[in-house]
Amino acid sequence: MPAPRLDSRAGRTYLAGIAQGVAVGLMIDSWLVVVYALCGSLVWNWVVRPLEEVDLEERFGAEYAEYARAVRCWMPRLTPFLPAREHPVTQRRSTGAAF
């Protein structure tokens, strides 16, 4: 069975989970829900994310390392991430095609 590949084209939610939690709290006029959503994001950032990143690096190696360098946590990109294997310039260089 081949090793799984990192799919960096998956849903681009950025900060949707936090924003939804805060929005629900504001809609129902509950500061407790807003605080809960913000605290949940801090727990995710300091506890869950580091463990998840170690697991992803073990499973996907250099492919994940490239992704992690290009896509920063909490910072949305204006352009989609293209791994080197899919980037048009890299493909032209590897095939020897002229520009």
PDB file of N, CA and C in Angstrom:
ATOM      1  N   MET A   1       0.849  -1.178   0.000  1.00  0.00           N
ATOM      2  CA  MET A   1       0.000   0.000   0.000  1.00  0.00           C
ATOM      3  C   MET A   1       0.894   1.241   0.000  1.00  0.00           C
ATOM      4  N   PRO A   2       0.681   2.186  -0.935  1.00  0.00           N
ATOM      5  CA  PRO A   2       1.523   3.378  -0.986  1.00  0.00           C
ATOM      6  C   PRO A   2       1.248   4.303   0.199  1.00  0.00           C
ATOM      7  N   ALA A   3       2.261   5.065   0.558  1.00  0.00           N
ATOM      8  CA  ALA A   3       2.113   6.023   1.654  1.00  0.00           C
ATOM      9  C   ALA A   3       1.121   7.102   1.254  1.00  0.00           C
ATOM     10  N   PRO A   4       0.338   7.611   2.207  1.00  0.00           N
ATOM     11  CA  PRO A   4      -0.610   8.665   1.876  1.00  0.00           C
ATOM     12  C   PRO A   4       0.122   9.950   1.491  1.00  0.00           C
ATOM     13  N   ARG A   5      -0.519  10.738   0.646  1.00  0.00           N
ATOM     14  CA  ARG A   5       0.065  12.023   0.242  1.00  0.00           C
ATOM     15  C   ARG A   5      -0.698  13.143   0.932  1.00  0.00           C
ATOM     16  N   LEU A   6       0.008  14.197   1.213  1.00  0.00           N
ATOM     17  CA  LEU A   6      -0.588  15.361   1.837  1.00  0.00           C
ATOM     18  C   LEU A   6      -1.468  16.077   0.820  1.00  0.00           C
ATOM     19  N   ASP A   7      -2.739  16.280   1.145  1.00  0.00           N
ATOM     20  CA  ASP A   7      -3.641  17.004   0.258  1.00  0.00           C
ATOM     21  C   ASP A   7      -3.778  18.422   0.781  1.00  0.00           C
ATOM     22  N   SER A   8      -2.990  19.324   0.240  1.00  0.00           N
ATOM     23  CA  SER A   8      -3.005  20.707   0.704  1.00  0.00           C
ATOM     24  C   SER A   8      -4.122  21.506   0.059  1.00  0.00           C
ATOM     25  N   ARG A   9      -4.913  20.872  -0.801  1.00  0.00           N
ATOM     26  CA  ARG A   9      -6.026  21.567  -1.444  1.00  0.00           C
ATOM     27  C   ARG A   9      -7.320  21.375  -0.684  1.00  0.00           C
ATOM     28  N   ALA A  10      -7.255  20.788   0.494  1.00  0.00           N
ATOM     29  CA  ALA A  10      -8.458  20.546   1.291  1.00  0.00           C
ATOM     30  C   ALA A  10      -9.132  21.872   1.627  1.00  0.00           C
ATOM     31  N   GLY A  11     -10.304  21.786   2.214  1.00  0.00           N
ATOM     32  CA  GLY A  11     -11.084  22.991   2.501  1.00  0.00           C
ATOM     33  C   GLY A  11     -10.287  24.101   3.156  1.00  0.00           C
ATOM     34  N   ARG A  12     -10.450  25.287   2.655  1.00  0.00           N
ATOM     35  CA  ARG A  12      -9.723  26.432   3.171  1.00  0.00           C
ATOM     36  C   ARG A  12     -10.623  27.181   4.154  1.00  0.00           C
ATOM     37  N   THR A  13     -10.626  26.745   5.398  1.00  0.00           N
ATOM     38  CA  THR A  13     -11.520  27.335   6.383  1.00  0.00           C
ATOM     39  C   THR A  13     -10.876  28.468   7.166  1.00  0.00           C
ATOM     40  N   TYR A  14      -9.556  28.538   7.146  1.00  0.00           N
ATOM     41  CA  TYR A  14      -8.808  29.557   7.890  1.00  0.00           C
ATOM     42  C   TYR A  14      -9.288  29.643   9.326  1.00  0.00           C
ATOM     43  N   LEU A  15      -9.978  30.657   9.677  1.00  0.00           N
ATOM     44  CA  LEU A  15     -10.358  30.867  11.071  1.00  0.00           C
ATOM     45  C   LEU A  15     -11.848  30.655  11.285  1.00  0.00           C
ATOM     46  N   ALA A  16     -12.455  29.843  10.434  1.00  0.00           N
ATOM     47  CA  ALA A  16     -13.913  29.700  10.435  1.00  0.00           C
ATOM     48  C   ALA A  16     -14.459  29.171  11.752  1.00  0.00           C
ATOM     49  N   GLY A  17     -13.808  28.186  12.339  1.00  0.00           N
ATOM     50  CA  GLY A  17     -14.322  27.607  13.583  1.00  0.00           C
ATOM     51  C   GLY A  17     -14.415  28.623  14.703  1.00  0.00           C
ATOM     52  N   ILE A  18     -13.380  29.417  14.862  1.00  0.00           N
ATOM     53  CA  ILE A  18     -13.373  30.433  15.909  1.00  0.00           C
ATOM     54  C   ILE A  18     -14.409  31.503  15.590  1.00  0.00           C
ATOM     55  N   ALA A  19     -14.413  31.946  14.347  1.00  0.00           N
ATOM     56  CA  ALA A  19     -15.358  32.988  13.948  1.00  0.00           C
ATOM     57  C   ALA A  19     -16.802  32.530  14.146  1.00  0.00           C
ATOM     58  N   GLN A  20     -17.081  31.272  13.844  1.00  0.00           N
ATOM     59  CA  GLN A  20     -18.441  30.761  14.027  1.00  0.00           C
ATOM     60  C   GLN A  20     -18.818  30.727  15.503  1.00  0.00           C
ATOM     61  N   GLY A  21     -17.887  30.283  16.342  1.00  0.00           N
ATOM     62  CA  GLY A  21     -18.157  30.250  17.781  1.00  0.00           C
ATOM     63  C   GLY A  21     -18.428  31.638  18.337  1.00  0.00           C
ATOM     64  N   VAL A  22     -17.601  32.594  17.939  1.00  0.00           N
ATOM     65  CA  VAL A  22     -17.789  33.977  18.392  1.00  0.00           C
ATOM     66  C   VAL A  22     -19.105  34.530  17.846  1.00  0.00           C
ATOM     67  N   ALA A  23     -19.405  34.261  16.576  1.00  0.00           N
ATOM     68  CA  ALA A  23     -20.637  34.765  15.972  1.00  0.00           C
ATOM     69  C   ALA A  23     -21.876  34.207  16.681  1.00  0.00           C
ATOM     70  N   VAL A  24     -21.854  32.921  16.988  1.00  0.00           N
ATOM     71  CA  VAL A  24     -22.996  32.329  17.696  1.00  0.00           C
ATOM     72  C   VAL A  24     -23.150  32.987  19.062  1.00  0.00           C
ATOM     73  N   GLY A  25     -22.037  33.181  19.745  1.00  0.00           N
ATOM     74  CA  GLY A  25     -22.096  33.843  21.054  1.00  0.00           C
ATOM     75  C   GLY A  25     -22.681  35.240  20.959  1.00  0.00           C
ATOM     76  N   LEU A  26     -22.295  35.983  19.933  1.00  0.00           N
ATOM     77  CA  LEU A  26     -22.827  37.332  19.767  1.00  0.00           C
ATOM     78  C   LEU A  26     -24.302  37.299  19.371  1.00  0.00           C
ATOM     79  N   MET A  27     -24.679  36.324  18.523  1.00  0.00           N
ATOM     80  CA  MET A  27     -26.080  36.238  18.084  1.00  0.00           C
ATOM     81  C   MET A  27     -27.021  35.922  19.241  1.00  0.00           C
ATOM     82  N   ILE A  28     -26.575  35.074  20.151  1.00  0.00           N
ATOM     83  CA  ILE A  28     -27.447  34.714  21.277  1.00  0.00           C
ATOM     84  C   ILE A  28     -27.151  35.580  22.506  1.00  0.00           C
ATOM     85  N   ASP A  29     -26.321  36.610  22.285  1.00  0.00           N
ATOM     86  CA  ASP A  29     -25.975  37.567  23.338  1.00  0.00           C
ATOM     87  C   ASP A  29     -25.398  36.866  24.570  1.00  0.00           C
ATOM     88  N   SER A  30     -24.435  35.964  24.309  1.00  0.00           N
ATOM     89  CA  SER A  30     -23.802  35.225  25.397  1.00  0.00           C
ATOM     90  C   SER A  30     -22.295  35.418  25.359  1.00  0.00           C
ATOM     91  N   TRP A  31     -21.803  36.253  26.264  1.00  0.00           N
ATOM     92  CA  TRP A  31     -20.353  36.464  26.330  1.00  0.00           C
ATOM     93  C   TRP A  31     -19.647  35.204  26.804  1.00  0.00           C
ATOM     94  N   LEU A  32     -20.356  34.352  27.514  1.00  0.00           N
ATOM     95  CA  LEU A  32     -19.770  33.093  27.952  1.00  0.00           C
ATOM     96  C   LEU A  32     -19.400  32.222  26.743  1.00  0.00           C
ATOM     97  N   VAL A  33     -20.261  32.186  25.731  1.00  0.00           N
ATOM     98  CA  VAL A  33     -19.979  31.415  24.515  1.00  0.00           C
ATOM     99  C   VAL A  33     -18.809  32.040  23.756  1.00  0.00           C
ATOM    100  N   VAL A  34     -18.756  33.371  23.701  1.00  0.00           N
ATOM    101  CA  VAL A  34     -17.641  34.051  23.036  1.00  0.00           C
ATOM    102  C   VAL A  34     -16.326  33.698  23.731  1.00  0.00           C
ATOM    103  N   VAL A  35     -16.302  33.805  25.043  1.00  0.00           N
ATOM    104  CA  VAL A  35     -15.092  33.483  25.809  1.00  0.00           C
ATOM    105  C   VAL A  35     -14.732  32.010  25.633  1.00  0.00           C
ATOM    106  N   TYR A  36     -15.729  31.140  25.634  1.00  0.00           N
ATOM    107  CA  TYR A  36     -15.498  29.705  25.441  1.00  0.00           C
ATOM    108  C   TYR A  36     -14.841  29.444  24.086  1.00  0.00           C
ATOM    109  N   ALA A  37     -15.333  30.106  23.033  1.00  0.00           N
ATOM    110  CA  ALA A  37     -14.761  29.922  21.693  1.00  0.00           C
ATOM    111  C   ALA A  37     -13.319  30.418  21.656  1.00  0.00           C
ATOM    112  N   LEU A  38     -13.055  31.559  22.247  1.00  0.00           N
ATOM    113  CA  LEU A  38     -11.695  32.095  22.258  1.00  0.00           C
ATOM    114  C   LEU A  38     -10.754  31.228  23.096  1.00  0.00           C
ATOM    115  N   CYS A  39     -11.233  30.743  24.242  1.00  0.00           N
ATOM    116  CA  CYS A  39     -10.408  29.850  25.068  1.00  0.00           C
ATOM    117  C   CYS A  39     -10.136  28.534  24.340  1.00  0.00           C
ATOM    118  N   GLY A  40     -11.137  28.044  23.625  1.00  0.00           N
ATOM    119  CA  GLY A  40     -10.941  26.826  22.838  1.00  0.00           C
ATOM    120  C   GLY A  40      -9.864  27.007  21.790  1.00  0.00           C
ATOM    121  N   SER A  41      -9.805  28.189  21.191  1.00  0.00           N
ATOM    122  CA  SER A  41      -8.766  28.438  20.186  1.00  0.00           C
ATOM    123  C   SER A  41      -7.387  28.475  20.828  1.00  0.00           C
ATOM    124  N   LEU A  42      -7.282  28.991  22.042  1.00  0.00           N
ATOM    125  CA  LEU A  42      -5.992  29.009  22.743  1.00  0.00           C
ATOM    126  C   LEU A  42      -5.541  27.596  23.112  1.00  0.00           C
ATOM    127  N   VAL A  43      -6.479  26.786  23.594  1.00  0.00           N
ATOM    128  CA  VAL A  43      -6.148  25.386  23.920  1.00  0.00           C
ATOM    129  C   VAL A  43      -5.693  24.661  22.659  1.00  0.00           C
ATOM    130  N   TRP A  44      -6.408  24.866  21.565  1.00  0.00           N
ATOM    131  CA  TRP A  44      -6.004  24.223  20.310  1.00  0.00           C
ATOM    132  C   TRP A  44      -4.604  24.667  19.917  1.00  0.00           C
ATOM    133  N   ASN A  45      -4.331  25.971  20.015  1.00  0.00           N
ATOM    134  CA  ASN A  45      -3.043  26.502  19.582  1.00  0.00           C
ATOM    135  C   ASN A  45      -1.889  25.997  20.436  1.00  0.00           C
ATOM    136  N   TRP A  46      -2.077  25.912  21.742  1.00  0.00           N
ATOM    137  CA  TRP A  46      -0.968  25.558  22.642  1.00  0.00           C
ATOM    138  C   TRP A  46      -0.866  24.073  22.964  1.00  0.00           C
ATOM    139  N   VAL A  47      -1.957  23.322  22.826  1.00  0.00           N
ATOM    140  CA  VAL A  47      -1.926  21.899  23.200  1.00  0.00           C
ATOM    141  C   VAL A  47      -2.085  20.990  21.977  1.00  0.00           C
ATOM    142  N   VAL A  48      -3.149  21.175  21.230  1.00  0.00           N
ATOM    143  CA  VAL A  48      -3.484  20.253  20.142  1.00  0.00           C
ATOM    144  C   VAL A  48      -2.587  20.451  18.920  1.00  0.00           C
ATOM    145  N   ARG A  49      -2.415  21.696  18.496  1.00  0.00           N
ATOM    146  CA  ARG A  49      -1.656  21.983  17.267  1.00  0.00           C
ATOM    147  C   ARG A  49      -0.237  21.429  17.301  1.00  0.00           C
ATOM    148  N   PRO A  50       0.543  21.634  18.388  1.00  0.00           N
ATOM    149  CA  PRO A  50       1.904  21.081  18.385  1.00  0.00           C
ATOM    150  C   PRO A  50       1.929  19.552  18.233  1.00  0.00           C
ATOM    151  N   LEU A  51       0.998  18.874  18.878  1.00  0.00           N
ATOM    152  CA  LEU A  51       0.936  17.408  18.760  1.00  0.00           C
ATOM    153  C   LEU A  51       0.552  16.998  17.345  1.00  0.00           C
ATOM    154  N   GLU A  52      -0.394  17.718  16.779  1.00  0.00           N
ATOM    155  CA  GLU A  52      -0.845  17.416  15.426  1.00  0.00           C
ATOM    156  C   GLU A  52       0.273  17.659  14.405  1.00  0.00           C
ATOM    157  N   GLU A  53       1.038  18.725  14.588  1.00  0.00           N
ATOM    158  CA  GLU A  53       2.117  19.024  13.652  1.00  0.00           C
ATOM    159  C   GLU A  53       3.223  17.968  13.696  1.00  0.00           C
ATOM    160  N   VAL A  54       3.538  17.454  14.884  1.00  0.00           N
ATOM    161  CA  VAL A  54       4.521  16.377  14.995  1.00  0.00           C
ATOM    162  C   VAL A  54       4.023  15.143  14.246  1.00  0.00           C
ATOM    163  N   ASP A  55       2.761  14.803  14.436  1.00  0.00           N
ATOM    164  CA  ASP A  55       2.176  13.648  13.751  1.00  0.00           C
ATOM    165  C   ASP A  55       2.204  13.832  12.235  1.00  0.00           C
ATOM    166  N   LEU A  56       1.834  15.016  11.750  1.00  0.00           N
ATOM    167  CA  LEU A  56       1.831  15.261  10.309  1.00  0.00           C
ATOM    168  C   LEU A  56       3.237  15.189   9.720  1.00  0.00           C
ATOM    169  N   GLU A  57       4.214  15.715  10.445  1.00  0.00           N
ATOM    170  CA  GLU A  57       5.591  15.655   9.937  1.00  0.00           C
ATOM    171  C   GLU A  57       6.093  14.205   9.888  1.00  0.00           C
ATOM    172  N   GLU A  58       5.701  13.404  10.882  1.00  0.00           N
ATOM    173  CA  GLU A  58       6.097  11.988  10.864  1.00  0.00           C
ATOM    174  C   GLU A  58       5.446  11.251   9.696  1.00  0.00           C
ATOM    175  N   ARG A  59       4.187  11.551   9.427  1.00  0.00           N
ATOM    176  CA  ARG A  59       3.469  10.841   8.364  1.00  0.00           C
ATOM    177  C   ARG A  59       3.814  11.311   6.962  1.00  0.00           C
ATOM    178  N   PHE A  60       4.040  12.619   6.785  1.00  0.00           N
ATOM    179  CA  PHE A  60       4.229  13.149   5.437  1.00  0.00           C
ATOM    180  C   PHE A  60       5.621  13.694   5.162  1.00  0.00           C
ATOM    181  N   GLY A  61       6.464  13.776   6.176  1.00  0.00           N
ATOM    182  CA  GLY A  61       7.865  14.164   6.000  1.00  0.00           C
ATOM    183  C   GLY A  61       8.078  15.506   5.335  1.00  0.00           C
ATOM    184  N   ALA A  62       8.929  15.497   4.296  1.00  0.00           N
ATOM    185  CA  ALA A  62       9.325  16.731   3.612  1.00  0.00           C
ATOM    186  C   ALA A  62       8.138  17.440   2.983  1.00  0.00           C
ATOM    187  N   GLU A  63       7.150  16.675   2.556  1.00  0.00           N
ATOM    188  CA  GLU A  63       5.962  17.265   1.937  1.00  0.00           C
ATOM    189  C   GLU A  63       5.241  18.189   2.931  1.00  0.00           C
ATOM    190  N   TYR A  64       5.094  17.711   4.184  1.00  0.00           N
ATOM    191  CA  TYR A  64       4.453  18.550   5.204  1.00  0.00           C
ATOM    192  C   TYR A  64       5.367  19.702   5.619  1.00  0.00           C
ATOM    193  N   ALA A  65       6.664  19.463   5.706  1.00  0.00           N
ATOM    194  CA  ALA A  65       7.605  20.523   6.087  1.00  0.00           C
ATOM    195  C   ALA A  65       7.531  21.683   5.092  1.00  0.00           C
ATOM    196  N   GLU A  66       7.435  21.364   3.801  1.00  0.00           N
ATOM    197  CA  GLU A  66       7.301  22.402   2.770  1.00  0.00           C
ATOM    198  C   GLU A  66       6.004  23.181   2.975  1.00  0.00           C
ATOM    199  N   TYR A  67       4.930  22.456   3.243  1.00  0.00           N
ATOM    200  CA  TYR A  67       3.628  23.090   3.474  1.00  0.00           C
ATOM    201  C   TYR A  67       3.680  23.998   4.706  1.00  0.00           C
ATOM    202  N   ALA A  68       4.266  23.495   5.804  1.00  0.00           N
ATOM    203  CA  ALA A  68       4.323  24.264   7.046  1.00  0.00           C
ATOM    204  C   ALA A  68       5.154  25.537   6.886  1.00  0.00           C
ATOM    205  N   ARG A  69       6.214  25.477   6.079  1.00  0.00           N
ATOM    206  CA  ARG A  69       7.018  26.676   5.841  1.00  0.00           C
ATOM    207  C   ARG A  69       6.236  27.726   5.040  1.00  0.00           C
ATOM    208  N   ALA A  70       5.407  27.273   4.115  1.00  0.00           N
ATOM    209  CA  ALA A  70       4.698  28.197   3.223  1.00  0.00           C
ATOM    210  C   ALA A  70       3.378  28.710   3.799  1.00  0.00           C
ATOM    211  N   VAL A  71       2.737  27.930   4.664  1.00  0.00           N
ATOM    212  CA  VAL A  71       1.423  28.285   5.187  1.00  0.00           C
ATOM    213  C   VAL A  71       1.531  28.456   6.695  1.00  0.00           C
ATOM    214  N   ARG A  72       1.459  29.677   7.146  1.00  0.00           N
ATOM    215  CA  ARG A  72       1.600  29.976   8.567  1.00  0.00           C
ATOM    216  C   ARG A  72       0.270  29.824   9.304  1.00  0.00           C
ATOM    217  N   CYS A  73       0.376  29.387  10.533  1.00  0.00           N
ATOM    218  CA  CYS A  73      -0.801  29.253  11.378  1.00  0.00           C
ATOM    219  C   CYS A  73      -1.375  30.646  11.676  1.00  0.00           C
ATOM    220  N   TRP A  74      -2.673  30.775  11.624  1.00  0.00           N
ATOM    221  CA  TRP A  74      -3.422  31.990  11.919  1.00  0.00           C
ATOM    222  C   TRP A  74      -3.251  33.089  10.871  1.00  0.00           C
ATOM    223  N   MET A  75      -2.493  32.855   9.818  1.00  0.00           N
ATOM    224  CA  MET A  75      -2.261  33.881   8.810  1.00  0.00           C
ATOM    225  C   MET A  75      -2.806  33.411   7.461  1.00  0.00           C
ATOM    226  N   PRO A  76      -3.985  33.842   7.073  1.00  0.00           N
ATOM    227  CA  PRO A  76      -4.536  33.420   5.779  1.00  0.00           C
ATOM    228  C   PRO A  76      -3.639  33.873   4.620  1.00  0.00           C
ATOM    229  N   ARG A  77      -3.556  33.030   3.601  1.00  0.00           N
ATOM    230  CA  ARG A  77      -2.788  33.374   2.393  1.00  0.00           C
ATOM    231  C   ARG A  77      -3.712  34.031   1.386  1.00  0.00           C
ATOM    232  N   LEU A  78      -3.147  34.923   0.585  1.00  0.00           N
ATOM    233  CA  LEU A  78      -3.930  35.540  -0.476  1.00  0.00           C
ATOM    234  C   LEU A  78      -3.974  34.661  -1.716  1.00  0.00           C
ATOM    235  N   THR A  79      -2.999  33.767  -1.837  1.00  0.00           N
ATOM    236  CA  THR A  79      -2.946  32.845  -2.968  1.00  0.00           C
ATOM    237  C   THR A  79      -2.900  31.424  -2.436  1.00  0.00           C
ATOM    238  N   PRO A  80      -3.443  30.473  -3.166  1.00  0.00           N
ATOM    239  CA  PRO A  80      -3.405  29.090  -2.687  1.00  0.00           C
ATOM    240  C   PRO A  80      -1.982  28.538  -2.678  1.00  0.00           C
ATOM    241  N   PHE A  81      -1.727  27.628  -1.764  1.00  0.00           N
ATOM    242  CA  PHE A  81      -0.424  26.966  -1.684  1.00  0.00           C
ATOM    243  C   PHE A  81      -0.330  25.931  -2.795  1.00  0.00           C
ATOM    244  N   LEU A  82       0.760  25.961  -3.541  1.00  0.00           N
ATOM    245  CA  LEU A  82       1.031  24.944  -4.558  1.00  0.00           C
ATOM    246  C   LEU A  82       2.313  24.224  -4.181  1.00  0.00           C
ATOM    247  N   PRO A  83       2.235  22.929  -3.889  1.00  0.00           N
ATOM    248  CA  PRO A  83       3.463  22.189  -3.578  1.00  0.00           C
ATOM    249  C   PRO A  83       4.395  22.178  -4.777  1.00  0.00           C
ATOM    250  N   ALA A  84       5.678  21.986  -4.540  1.00  0.00           N
ATOM    251  CA  ALA A  84       6.673  21.997  -5.615  1.00  0.00           C
ATOM    252  C   ALA A  84       6.299  21.013  -6.719  1.00  0.00           C
ATOM    253  N   ARG A  85       5.715  19.872  -6.354  1.00  0.00           N
ATOM    254  CA  ARG A  85       5.376  18.866  -7.373  1.00  0.00           C
ATOM    255  C   ARG A  85       4.256  19.337  -8.293  1.00  0.00           C
ATOM    256  N   GLU A  86       3.468  20.349  -7.881  1.00  0.00           N
ATOM    257  CA  GLU A  86       2.357  20.836  -8.692  1.00  0.00           C
ATOM    258  C   GLU A  86       2.600  22.235  -9.239  1.00  0.00           C
ATOM    259  N   HIS A  87       3.657  22.882  -8.816  1.00  0.00           N
ATOM    260  CA  HIS A  87       3.907  24.268  -9.221  1.00  0.00           C
ATOM    261  C   HIS A  87       4.341  24.300 -10.681  1.00  0.00           C
ATOM    262  N   PRO A  88       3.717  25.135 -11.515  1.00  0.00           N
ATOM    263  CA  PRO A  88       4.028  25.163 -12.952  1.00  0.00           C
ATOM    264  C   PRO A  88       5.494  25.438 -13.257  1.00  0.00           C
ATOM    265  N   VAL A  89       6.147  26.341 -12.522  1.00  0.00           N
ATOM    266  CA  VAL A  89       7.553  26.652 -12.785  1.00  0.00           C
ATOM    267  C   VAL A  89       8.426  25.442 -12.491  1.00  0.00           C
ATOM    268  N   THR A  90       8.175  24.766 -11.378  1.00  0.00           N
ATOM    269  CA  THR A  90       8.950  23.581 -11.018  1.00  0.00           C
ATOM    270  C   THR A  90       8.751  22.484 -12.052  1.00  0.00           C
ATOM    271  N   GLN A  91       7.513  22.311 -12.539  1.00  0.00           N
ATOM    272  CA  GLN A  91       7.252  21.276 -13.533  1.00  0.00           C
ATOM    273  C   GLN A  91       7.984  21.568 -14.827  1.00  0.00           C
ATOM    274  N   ARG A  92       8.021  22.826 -15.241  1.00  0.00           N
ATOM    275  CA  ARG A  92       8.741  23.171 -16.472  1.00  0.00           C
ATOM    276  C   ARG A  92      10.230  22.904 -16.336  1.00  0.00           C
ATOM    277  N   ARG A  93      10.782  23.246 -15.179  1.00  0.00           N
ATOM    278  CA  ARG A  93      12.204  23.015 -14.962  1.00  0.00           C
ATOM    279  C   ARG A  93      12.535  21.532 -14.967  1.00  0.00           C
ATOM    280  N   SER A  94      11.675  20.731 -14.318  1.00  0.00           N
ATOM    281  CA  SER A  94      11.957  19.307 -14.217  1.00  0.00           C
ATOM    282  C   SER A  94      11.784  18.600 -15.553  1.00  0.00           C
ATOM    283  N   THR A  95      10.933  19.118 -16.428  1.00  0.00           N
ATOM    284  CA  THR A  95      10.726  18.473 -17.724  1.00  0.00           C
ATOM    285  C   THR A  95      11.609  19.087 -18.809  1.00  0.00           C
ATOM    286  N   GLY A  96      12.248  20.197 -18.493  1.00  0.00           N
ATOM    287  CA  GLY A  96      13.128  20.839 -19.460  1.00  0.00           C
ATOM    288  C   GLY A  96      12.382  21.676 -20.474  1.00  0.00           C
ATOM    289  N   ALA A  97      11.106  21.940 -20.233  1.00  0.00           N
ATOM    290  CA  ALA A  97      10.306  22.744 -21.173  1.00  0.00           C
ATOM    291  C   ALA A  97      10.751  24.198 -21.129  1.00  0.00           C
ATOM    292  N   ALA A  98      10.685  24.840 -22.275  1.00  0.00           N
ATOM    293  CA  ALA A  98      11.070  26.251 -22.367  1.00  0.00           C
ATOM    294  C   ALA A  98       9.937  27.122 -21.866  1.00  0.00           C
ATOM    295  N   PHE A  99      10.270  28.332 -21.420  1.00  0.00           N
ATOM    296  CA  PHE A  99       9.249  29.262 -20.922  1.00  0.00           C
ATOM    297  C   PHE A  99       8.558  29.935 -22.052  1.00  0.00           C
TER     298      PHE A  99
END
